[in-house]
CSV table of C-alpha atoms and ligand atoms in Angstrom, one decimal:
chain,number,residue,atom,x,y,z
A,8,MET,CA,138.1,56.7,84.2
A,9,ARG,CA,137.4,54.9,87.2
A,10,LEU,CA,133.8,55.4,87.0
A,11,ILE,CA,132.8,53.7,83.7
A,12,SER,CA,132.9,50.1,85.5
A,13,THR,CA,130.7,51.4,88.3
A,14,LEU,CA,128.3,53.3,85.7
A,15,THR,CA,128.1,50.2,83.3
A,16,ARG,CA,127.2,48.3,86.4
A,17,ALA,CA,124.4,50.5,87.9
A,18,LEU,CA,122.9,51.8,84.6
A,19,CYS,CA,122.8,48.6,82.6
A,20,GLY,CA,120.5,47.2,85.3
A,21,ALA,CA,118.2,50.2,84.5
A,22,GLY,CA,118.2,49.8,80.9
A,23,PHE,CA,120.8,52.3,79.7
A,24,ALA,CA,123.2,51.6,77.3
A,25,LEU,CA,127.1,51.5,78.2
A,26,PRO,CA,128.1,55.2,78.4
A,27,ALA,CA,131.0,55.7,75.7
A,28,TRP,CA,132.6,57.9,78.4
A,29,ALA,CA,132.6,59.0,81.8
A,30,LEU,CA,132.2,62.9,82.8
A,31,ASP,CA,135.0,64.7,84.6
A,32,LEU,CA,133.0,67.7,86.2
A,33,ALA,CA,134.7,70.8,87.2
A,34,LEU,CA,132.9,73.3,89.8
A,35,PRO,CA,130.2,75.2,88.0
A,36,VAL,CA,130.8,78.3,90.0
A,37,ASP,CA,133.9,80.9,90.6
A,38,CYS,CA,133.9,80.8,94.0
A,39,THR,CA,135.5,78.7,97.1
A,40,LEU,CA,133.2,76.2,98.7
A,41,GLY,CA,133.4,76.5,102.5
A,42,GLU,CA,134.6,80.1,102.1
A,43,THR,CA,132.7,82.4,99.6
A,44,CYS,CA,130.0,79.6,98.4
A,45,TYR,CA,128.7,76.4,100.0
A,46,ILE,CA,126.3,73.4,98.7
A,47,GLN,CA,122.9,74.3,100.0
A,48,GLN,CA,121.0,71.2,98.6
A,49,TYR,CA,122.2,68.2,96.9
A,50,PHE,CA,120.3,65.5,94.9
A,51,ASP,CA,117.4,63.7,96.5
A,52,HIS,CA,118.6,59.9,97.1
A,53,ASP,CA,115.2,58.8,98.9
A,54,PRO,CA,112.9,57.5,96.6
A,55,SER,CA,109.9,58.2,99.3
A,56,ALA,CA,108.1,61.6,100.3
A,57,ALA,CA,110.9,62.1,102.6
A,58,TRP,CA,114.4,62.9,101.4
A,59,GLY,CA,118.0,62.7,101.9
A,60,ASP,CA,121.5,63.4,100.3
A,61,PHE,CA,123.7,60.8,98.9
A,62,THR,CA,125.3,60.5,102.3
A,63,CYS,CA,121.7,60.3,104.3
A,64,GLY,CA,122.1,63.6,105.4
A,65,THR,CA,119.6,66.5,105.6
A,66,LEU,CA,120.9,68.7,102.4
A,67,ALA,CA,118.1,67.9,99.8
A,68,TYR,CA,114.3,68.1,99.6
A,69,ASP,CA,112.0,65.9,97.7
A,70,GLY,CA,112.4,64.9,94.1
A,71,HIS,CA,115.4,67.4,94.0
A,72,ASP,CA,117.5,66.2,90.7
A,73,GLY,CA,120.3,68.3,91.0
A,74,THR,CA,123.5,70.3,93.4
A,75,ASP,CA,122.6,74.1,94.5
A,76,PHE,CA,125.7,76.0,94.6
A,77,ALA,CA,124.8,78.8,96.5
A,78,VAL,CA,126.6,82.0,97.8
A,79,PRO,CA,125.4,83.0,101.1
A,80,THR,CA,123.6,86.6,100.7
A,81,ARG,CA,122.2,88.8,97.9
A,82,ALA,CA,125.3,91.4,98.5
A,83,ALA,CA,127.6,88.2,97.3
A,84,MET,CA,125.2,87.7,94.4
A,85,GLU,CA,125.0,91.4,93.4
A,86,SER,CA,129.1,91.3,93.4
A,87,GLY,CA,128.8,89.1,90.5
A,88,VAL,CA,130.0,85.2,90.7
A,89,ALA,CA,130.2,83.6,87.3
A,90,VAL,CA,128.6,80.1,86.6
A,91,LEU,CA,131.3,78.1,84.6
A,92,ALA,CA,130.8,75.5,82.3
A,93,SER,CA,131.6,72.1,84.5
A,94,ALA,CA,133.0,70.4,81.0
A,95,ALA,CA,133.6,71.3,77.5
A,96,GLY,CA,130.7,70.9,75.3
A,97,THR,CA,128.3,72.7,73.0
A,98,VAL,CA,125.7,74.9,74.0
A,99,ALA,CA,122.3,73.2,73.2
A,100,GLY,CA,119.8,75.9,75.0
A,101,ILE,CA,119.7,79.3,76.7
A,102,ARG,CA,117.1,81.1,78.8
A,103,ASP,CA,117.5,84.8,79.9
A,104,GLY,CA,115.0,87.8,80.7
A,105,VAL,CA,113.2,86.3,83.8
A,106,GLU,CA,113.6,88.3,86.7
A,107,ASP,CA,115.5,87.7,89.7
A,108,PHE,CA,113.4,87.7,93.0
A,109,ALA,CA,110.0,87.6,91.3
A,110,PRO,CA,107.6,84.9,91.5
A,111,LYS,CA,107.9,81.8,89.8
A,112,VAL,CA,106.4,81.3,86.8
A,113,ASP,CA,105.0,77.9,85.4
A,114,GLY,CA,107.4,76.1,83.0
A,115,LYS,CA,110.2,78.8,83.6
A,116,GLU,CA,111.1,77.1,86.8
A,117,CYS,CA,114.7,76.9,86.1
A,118,GLY,CA,114.8,81.0,85.5
A,119,ASN,CA,117.6,81.8,83.4
A,120,GLY,CA,119.9,79.0,82.4
A,121,VAL,CA,122.1,77.4,80.0
A,122,VAL,CA,122.0,73.5,78.9
A,123,ILE,CA,125.4,72.2,77.7
A,124,ASP,CA,125.7,69.0,75.2
A,125,HIS,CA,128.7,67.2,76.2
A,126,GLY,CA,128.1,64.2,73.7
A,127,GLY,CA,127.7,60.5,74.7
A,128,GLY,CA,124.5,61.5,76.1
A,129,TRP,CA,125.7,63.6,78.5
A,130,GLN,CA,124.3,66.9,79.7
A,131,THR,CA,124.8,69.7,82.3
A,132,GLN,CA,122.2,72.5,82.8
A,133,TYR,CA,122.6,75.6,85.0
A,134,CYS,CA,119.6,77.4,86.7
A,135,HIS,CA,118.5,80.5,88.5
A,136,MET,CA,121.1,82.6,86.8
A,137,ARG,CA,120.9,86.4,86.9
A,138,MET,CA,118.7,88.0,84.7
A,139,GLY,CA,120.6,89.8,81.5
A,140,SER,CA,124.1,87.7,82.6
A,141,VAL,CA,123.7,84.9,80.1
A,142,ARG,CA,126.6,85.3,77.6
A,143,VAL,CA,126.4,82.1,75.7
A,144,LYS,CA,124.4,81.2,72.9
A,145,VAL,CA,123.2,78.4,71.2
A,146,GLY,CA,125.8,76.5,69.4
A,147,ASP,CA,129.0,77.5,71.1
A,148,ALA,CA,131.8,75.5,72.0
A,149,VAL,CA,132.6,76.2,75.5
A,150,ASP,CA,135.8,74.9,77.6
A,151,GLN,CA,135.5,73.4,81.2
A,152,GLY,CA,135.7,76.4,82.9
A,153,THR,CA,134.4,79.1,80.4
A,154,PRO,CA,131.9,81.9,82.1
A,155,LEU,CA,128.5,81.0,81.2
A,156,GLY,CA,127.0,83.9,82.9
A,157,LEU,CA,126.2,85.1,86.6
A,158,ILE,CA,125.0,83.4,89.9
A,159,GLY,CA,121.3,84.5,90.5
A,160,GLN,CA,117.6,83.9,92.0
A,161,SER,CA,115.3,83.3,89.0
A,162,GLY,CA,112.9,81.0,88.5
A,163,MET,CA,112.0,78.6,91.3
A,164,ALA,CA,114.7,79.7,93.7
A,165,GLU,CA,114.5,80.9,97.5
A,166,PHE,CA,118.3,82.0,97.8
A,167,PRO,CA,120.9,82.9,95.3
A,168,HIS,CA,122.3,79.8,93.6
A,169,VAL,CA,122.9,77.7,90.4
A,170,HIS,CA,121.3,74.7,90.2
A,171,LEU,CA,123.5,72.5,88.4
A,172,ALA,CA,121.7,69.0,86.5
A,173,VAL,CA,123.7,66.5,85.2
A,174,ARG,CA,121.9,64.1,82.7
A,175,LYS,CA,122.6,61.0,81.3
A,176,ASP,CA,120.2,59.7,78.2
A,177,GLY,CA,117.8,62.6,79.6
A,178,VAL,CA,117.9,61.3,83.3
A,179,GLU,CA,119.1,63.1,86.2
A,180,VAL,CA,121.8,61.7,88.1
A,181,ASP,CA,123.9,62.7,91.1
A,182,PRO,CA,127.5,64.2,90.3
A,183,PHE,CA,128.0,62.8,93.9
A,184,ALA,CA,126.9,59.5,93.6
A,185,PRO,CA,125.6,58.7,90.0
A,186,SER,CA,125.3,54.9,90.4
A,187,THR,CA,123.2,55.2,93.6
A,188,SER,CA,120.2,57.7,92.9
A,189,ASN,CA,118.0,55.9,95.1
A,190,THR,CA,119.5,54.9,97.9
A,191,CYS,CA,121.8,56.8,100.4
A,192,ASP,CA,123.4,53.8,102.3
A,193,MET,CA,127.0,53.5,101.3
A,194,SER,CA,127.5,50.5,103.2
A,195,ARG,CA,126.0,48.6,101.0
A,196,ALA,CA,128.3,46.0,99.0
A,197,ASP,CA,127.2,46.9,95.5
A,198,VAL,CA,127.2,50.7,96.1
A,199,ALA,CA,130.1,52.4,94.6
A,200,ARG,CA,131.6,55.5,96.3
A,201,ASP,CA,133.0,56.9,92.7
A,202,ASP,CA,131.8,60.5,91.8
A,203,LEU,CA,131.9,62.6,88.4
A,204,TRP,CA,134.0,65.3,89.8
A,205,GLY,CA,137.2,65.6,88.7
A,206,PRO,CA,138.8,67.9,91.4
A,207,GLN,CA,137.4,66.3,94.7
A,208,ILE,CA,134.6,68.0,96.3
A,209,THR,CA,134.3,67.4,100.2
A,210,TYR,CA,130.8,67.1,101.5
A,211,GLN,CA,130.2,69.6,104.2
A,212,ALA,CA,127.3,68.4,106.3
A,213,GLY,CA,126.2,72.4,107.6
A,214,GLY,CA,128.1,75.1,108.7
A,215,ILE,CA,128.3,79.0,109.4
A,216,ILE,CA,128.0,81.5,106.5
A,217,GLY,CA,127.8,84.6,108.0
A,218,ALA,CA,128.4,86.1,111.6
A,219,GLY,CA,128.3,89.5,113.3
A,220,PHE,CA,127.9,92.0,116.4
A,221,ALA,CA,124.8,94.4,116.2
A,222,THR,CA,123.0,96.3,119.2
A,223,ALA,CA,119.6,94.4,118.8
A,224,VAL,CA,118.6,91.1,117.1
A,225,PRO,CA,118.3,92.0,113.7
A,226,GLU,CA,115.6,90.7,110.7
A,227,PHE,CA,116.4,87.7,109.2
A,228,GLU,CA,116.0,89.5,105.8
A,229,ALA,CA,118.7,91.6,106.9
A,230,ILE,CA,121.0,89.1,107.2
A,231,LYS,CA,120.1,87.2,104.1
A,232,SER,CA,120.5,90.7,102.4
A,233,GLY,CA,124.0,90.7,103.6
A,234,LEU,CA,124.1,92.9,106.7
A,235,SER,CA,127.6,93.4,108.0
A,236,SER,CA,129.4,93.7,111.3
A,237,PRO,CA,130.2,97.1,112.4
A,238,ALA,CA,133.6,97.9,113.5
A,239,SER,CA,133.0,99.6,116.2
A,240,LEU,CA,130.1,100.6,118.4
A,241,PRO,CA,129.3,103.3,121.1
A,242,ALA,CA,129.6,102.7,124.8
A,243,ALA,CA,126.3,103.3,125.1
A,244,SER,CA,124.5,100.9,122.4
A,245,PRO,CA,121.5,99.3,124.3
A,246,ALA,CA,122.7,95.7,123.8
A,247,LEU,CA,125.6,93.9,122.5
A,248,VAL,CA,124.3,91.1,120.4
A,249,LEU,CA,126.3,88.4,118.8
A,250,TRP,CA,124.2,86.9,115.3
A,251,VAL,CA,125.3,83.6,113.3
A,252,TYR,CA,123.8,82.5,110.0
A,253,LEU,CA,123.7,78.9,109.4
A,254,PHE,CA,123.0,76.0,106.6
A,255,GLY,CA,122.4,72.6,107.0
A,256,ALA,CA,121.4,72.6,110.6
A,257,LYS,CA,119.4,69.4,112.3
A,258,ALA,CA,117.6,68.9,115.2
A,259,GLY,CA,119.8,68.7,118.3
A,260,ASP,CA,122.8,70.5,116.9
A,261,ALA,CA,123.8,73.0,119.3
A,262,MET,CA,125.4,76.6,118.6
A,263,VAL,CA,128.1,77.5,121.3
A,264,PHE,CA,128.6,81.3,121.6
A,265,GLU,CA,131.0,83.3,124.0
A,266,ILE,CA,131.3,87.1,124.1
A,267,SER,CA,134.4,88.6,125.7
A,268,GLY,CA,135.6,92.3,126.2
A,269,PRO,CA,138.2,94.3,127.8
A,270,ALA,CA,137.5,92.9,131.4
A,271,GLY,CA,137.0,89.3,130.1
A,272,ARG,CA,134.2,87.0,129.6
A,273,ILE,CA,130.6,88.6,129.4
A,274,MET,CA,128.7,85.8,128.1
A,275,ALA,CA,128.7,82.0,127.3
A,276,GLU,CA,125.6,80.4,126.3
A,277,ARG,CA,124.8,77.1,124.4
A,278,VAL,CA,121.5,77.5,122.2
A,279,VAL,CA,120.4,73.6,121.0
A,280,ILE,CA,118.6,73.7,117.9
A,281,GLU,CA,115.3,72.4,117.6
A,282,LYS,CA,114.5,71.3,113.9
A,283,ASN,CA,116.0,70.5,110.9
A,284,GLN,CA,116.5,73.6,109.0
A,285,ALA,CA,118.2,74.7,105.5
A,286,LEU,CA,118.7,78.3,106.5
A,287,LEU,CA,118.4,80.0,109.7
A,288,PHE,CA,119.9,82.3,112.1
A,289,ARG,CA,120.7,82.6,115.9
A,290,ALA,CA,121.6,85.4,118.4
A,291,VAL,CA,122.4,85.9,121.9
A,292,GLY,CA,123.3,89.0,123.8
A,293,ARG,CA,123.6,91.1,126.6
A,294,LYS,CA,121.8,94.6,127.8
A,295,MET,CA,124.0,97.3,128.7
A,296,ARG,CA,124.7,98.0,132.3
A,297,ALA,CA,124.1,101.5,133.8
A,298,THR,CA,127.4,102.6,133.2
A,299,GLY,CA,127.8,101.7,129.5
A,300,TRP,CA,130.2,99.3,127.5
A,301,PRO,CA,133.7,99.6,128.9
A,302,GLU,CA,135.8,100.8,126.0
A,303,GLY,CA,138.1,98.7,124.3
A,304,ALA,CA,138.3,95.6,122.0
A,305,TYR,CA,135.5,93.1,122.2
A,306,ALA,CA,135.6,89.4,120.5
A,307,GLY,CA,132.6,87.2,119.7
A,308,THR,CA,133.1,83.5,118.7
A,309,ALA,CA,130.2,80.9,117.8
A,310,ARG,CA,130.7,77.1,117.1
A,311,LEU,CA,128.0,74.6,115.3
A,312,MET,CA,128.2,71.3,117.1
A,313,ARG,CA,126.9,67.6,116.3
A,314,GLY,CA,127.5,65.7,119.4
A,315,ALA,CA,131.4,66.3,119.8
A,316,SER,CA,132.2,67.0,116.2
A,317,GLU,CA,132.3,70.9,115.2
A,318,LEU,CA,130.6,71.6,111.7
A,319,GLY,CA,132.1,75.2,111.6
A,320,SER,CA,133.5,78.1,113.7
A,321,THR,CA,133.5,81.9,113.3
A,322,ALA,CA,134.9,84.6,115.2
A,323,VAL,CA,134.2,88.4,114.9
A,324,THR,CA,135.8,91.2,116.8
A,325,LEU,CA,134.3,94.8,117.6
A,326,THR,CA,135.9,97.9,119.2
A,327,ILE,CA,133.7,100.3,121.7
A,328,THR,CA,134.5,103.6,121.5
A,329,PRO,CA,133.2,106.0,123.6
B,421,ZN,ZN1,118.3,72.9,92.8
């Protein structure tokens, strides 16, 4: 356990007892990060009214004391994505019966949730689970990976996700950087780079979580619900629009779009993102010419750029039919 020495150094200074053992956490969700789910918000390491994740990135908000593992759409949530115990332990508390998508109720910000005691002063808590999905009860012994219920959007939640809080002796710690909860300056000599994850989790600063063709600029609500891209559209479609759904965009990032058809490139456009946004969408397109869209195969690509580096890319295809 490489963590013990660093925790000892950090926590003793803060008045903590030496941890008897450290946790090895596994992903608390049954999905693939970067493919079917992603991390929307990390633990806030900025002690001021501003915020910053452990890398000094923007994926946090002021006072956020956990990690939000999100699925991209309501449709993905409704398909049923399991919340899993991050480590073995005993169920110390549960709540169910809080409606999804309902306004938050004071004192029930966590929504439907589960608390697991791991011994040694360690606890994990799982919040915003789907109403009626909690499948463990207080006193149950769970293993790492035991299903606890499903990802939902209950309590204080603006998108479908599970909020994982990790506590040592009642104090929240960041599983990505447990010894440095009040700084994100990883260049400091006294800042350890250890984390509580067994299997490594790669930090993703932002990315593309959905894309598609449409005949008009879609409503954001439709995208968040799970709008899909049509396999085909008629030649008389009034416009050809390529939309992309993003997380973690920063001011100055750029979306680079390209649409091509049977006769070659139809458009290429670079759209600069003007402000930091946790969740957003952008769309570009062209109106139909009088003759209609040529029949055949179309392709759209979108790349999210931060300076010279590409944070994510996606490609969608479409057939124009008579
Ligand atoms: Zn959260």
